[in-house]
Short mmCIF file of N, CA and C in Angstrom, two decimals:
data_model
loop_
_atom_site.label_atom_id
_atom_site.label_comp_id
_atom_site.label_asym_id
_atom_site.label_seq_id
_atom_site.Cartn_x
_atom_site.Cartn_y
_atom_site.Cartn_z
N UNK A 167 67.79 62.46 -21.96
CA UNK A 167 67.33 61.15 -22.47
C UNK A 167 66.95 60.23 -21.31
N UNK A 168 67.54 60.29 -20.33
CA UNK A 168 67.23 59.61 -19.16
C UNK A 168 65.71 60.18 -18.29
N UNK A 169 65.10 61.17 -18.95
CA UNK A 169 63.88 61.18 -18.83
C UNK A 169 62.73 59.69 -18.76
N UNK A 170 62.86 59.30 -19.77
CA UNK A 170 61.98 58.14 -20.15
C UNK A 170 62.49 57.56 -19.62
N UNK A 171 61.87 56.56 -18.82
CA UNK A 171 61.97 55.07 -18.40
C UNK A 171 62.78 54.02 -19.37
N UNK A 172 63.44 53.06 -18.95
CA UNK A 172 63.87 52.17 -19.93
C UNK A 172 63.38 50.77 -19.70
N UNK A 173 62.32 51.48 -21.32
CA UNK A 173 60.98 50.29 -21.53
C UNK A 173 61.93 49.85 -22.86
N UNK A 174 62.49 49.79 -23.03
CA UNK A 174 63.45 49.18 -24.29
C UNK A 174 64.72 48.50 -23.78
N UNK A 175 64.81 47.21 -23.81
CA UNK A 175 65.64 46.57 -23.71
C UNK A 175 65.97 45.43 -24.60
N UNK A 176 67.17 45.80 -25.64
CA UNK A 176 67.20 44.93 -27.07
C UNK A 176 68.02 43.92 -26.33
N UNK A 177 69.04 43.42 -25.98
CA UNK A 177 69.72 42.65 -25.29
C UNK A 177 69.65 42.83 -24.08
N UNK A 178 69.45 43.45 -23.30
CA UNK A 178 69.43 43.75 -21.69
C UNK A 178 71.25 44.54 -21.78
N UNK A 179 71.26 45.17 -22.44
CA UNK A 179 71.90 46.25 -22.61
C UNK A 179 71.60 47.24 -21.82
N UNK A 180 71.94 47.51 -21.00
CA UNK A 180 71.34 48.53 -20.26
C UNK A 180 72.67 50.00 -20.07
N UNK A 181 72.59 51.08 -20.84
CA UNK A 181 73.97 51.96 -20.27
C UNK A 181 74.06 52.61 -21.92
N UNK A 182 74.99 53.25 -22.45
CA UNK A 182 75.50 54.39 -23.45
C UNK A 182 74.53 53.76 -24.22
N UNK A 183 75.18 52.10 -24.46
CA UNK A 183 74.43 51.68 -26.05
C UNK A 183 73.02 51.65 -25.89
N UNK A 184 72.16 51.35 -25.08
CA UNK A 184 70.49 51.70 -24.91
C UNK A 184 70.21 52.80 -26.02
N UNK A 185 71.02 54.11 -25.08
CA UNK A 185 70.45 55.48 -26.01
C UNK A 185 71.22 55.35 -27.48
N UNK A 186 71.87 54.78 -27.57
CA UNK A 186 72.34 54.94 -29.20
C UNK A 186 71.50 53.89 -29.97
N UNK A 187 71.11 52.77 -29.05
CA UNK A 187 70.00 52.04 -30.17
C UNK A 187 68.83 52.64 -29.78
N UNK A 188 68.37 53.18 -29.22
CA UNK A 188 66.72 54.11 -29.01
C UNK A 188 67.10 55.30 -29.92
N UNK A 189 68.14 56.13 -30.24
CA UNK A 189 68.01 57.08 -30.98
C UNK A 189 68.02 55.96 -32.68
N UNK A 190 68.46 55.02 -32.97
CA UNK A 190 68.67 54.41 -33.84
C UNK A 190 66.87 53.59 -34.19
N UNK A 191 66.54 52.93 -33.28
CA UNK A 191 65.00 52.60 -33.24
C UNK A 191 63.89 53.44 -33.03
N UNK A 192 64.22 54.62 -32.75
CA UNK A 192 63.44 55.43 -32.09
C UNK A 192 63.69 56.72 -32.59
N UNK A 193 63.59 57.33 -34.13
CA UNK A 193 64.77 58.17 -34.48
C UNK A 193 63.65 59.61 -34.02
N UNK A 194 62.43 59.04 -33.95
CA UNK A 194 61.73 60.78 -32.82
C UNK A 194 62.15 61.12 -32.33
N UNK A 195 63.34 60.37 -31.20
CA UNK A 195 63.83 60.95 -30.18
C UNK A 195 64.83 62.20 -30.15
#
């Protein structure tokens, strides 16, 4: 998952919860 760049930042969350809201916003992933 740390492939992609982190062009998603919902709060400036940055760390575990990122990928659990990108798999959640992002359910392609």
């Amino acid at each position: 998952m740390n492939e992609k760049p982190k062009r998603i930042a919902f709060q400036g969350e940055a760390g575990a919860n990122s990928q659990m809201a990108c798999q959640e916003a992002l359910p392609e992933l």
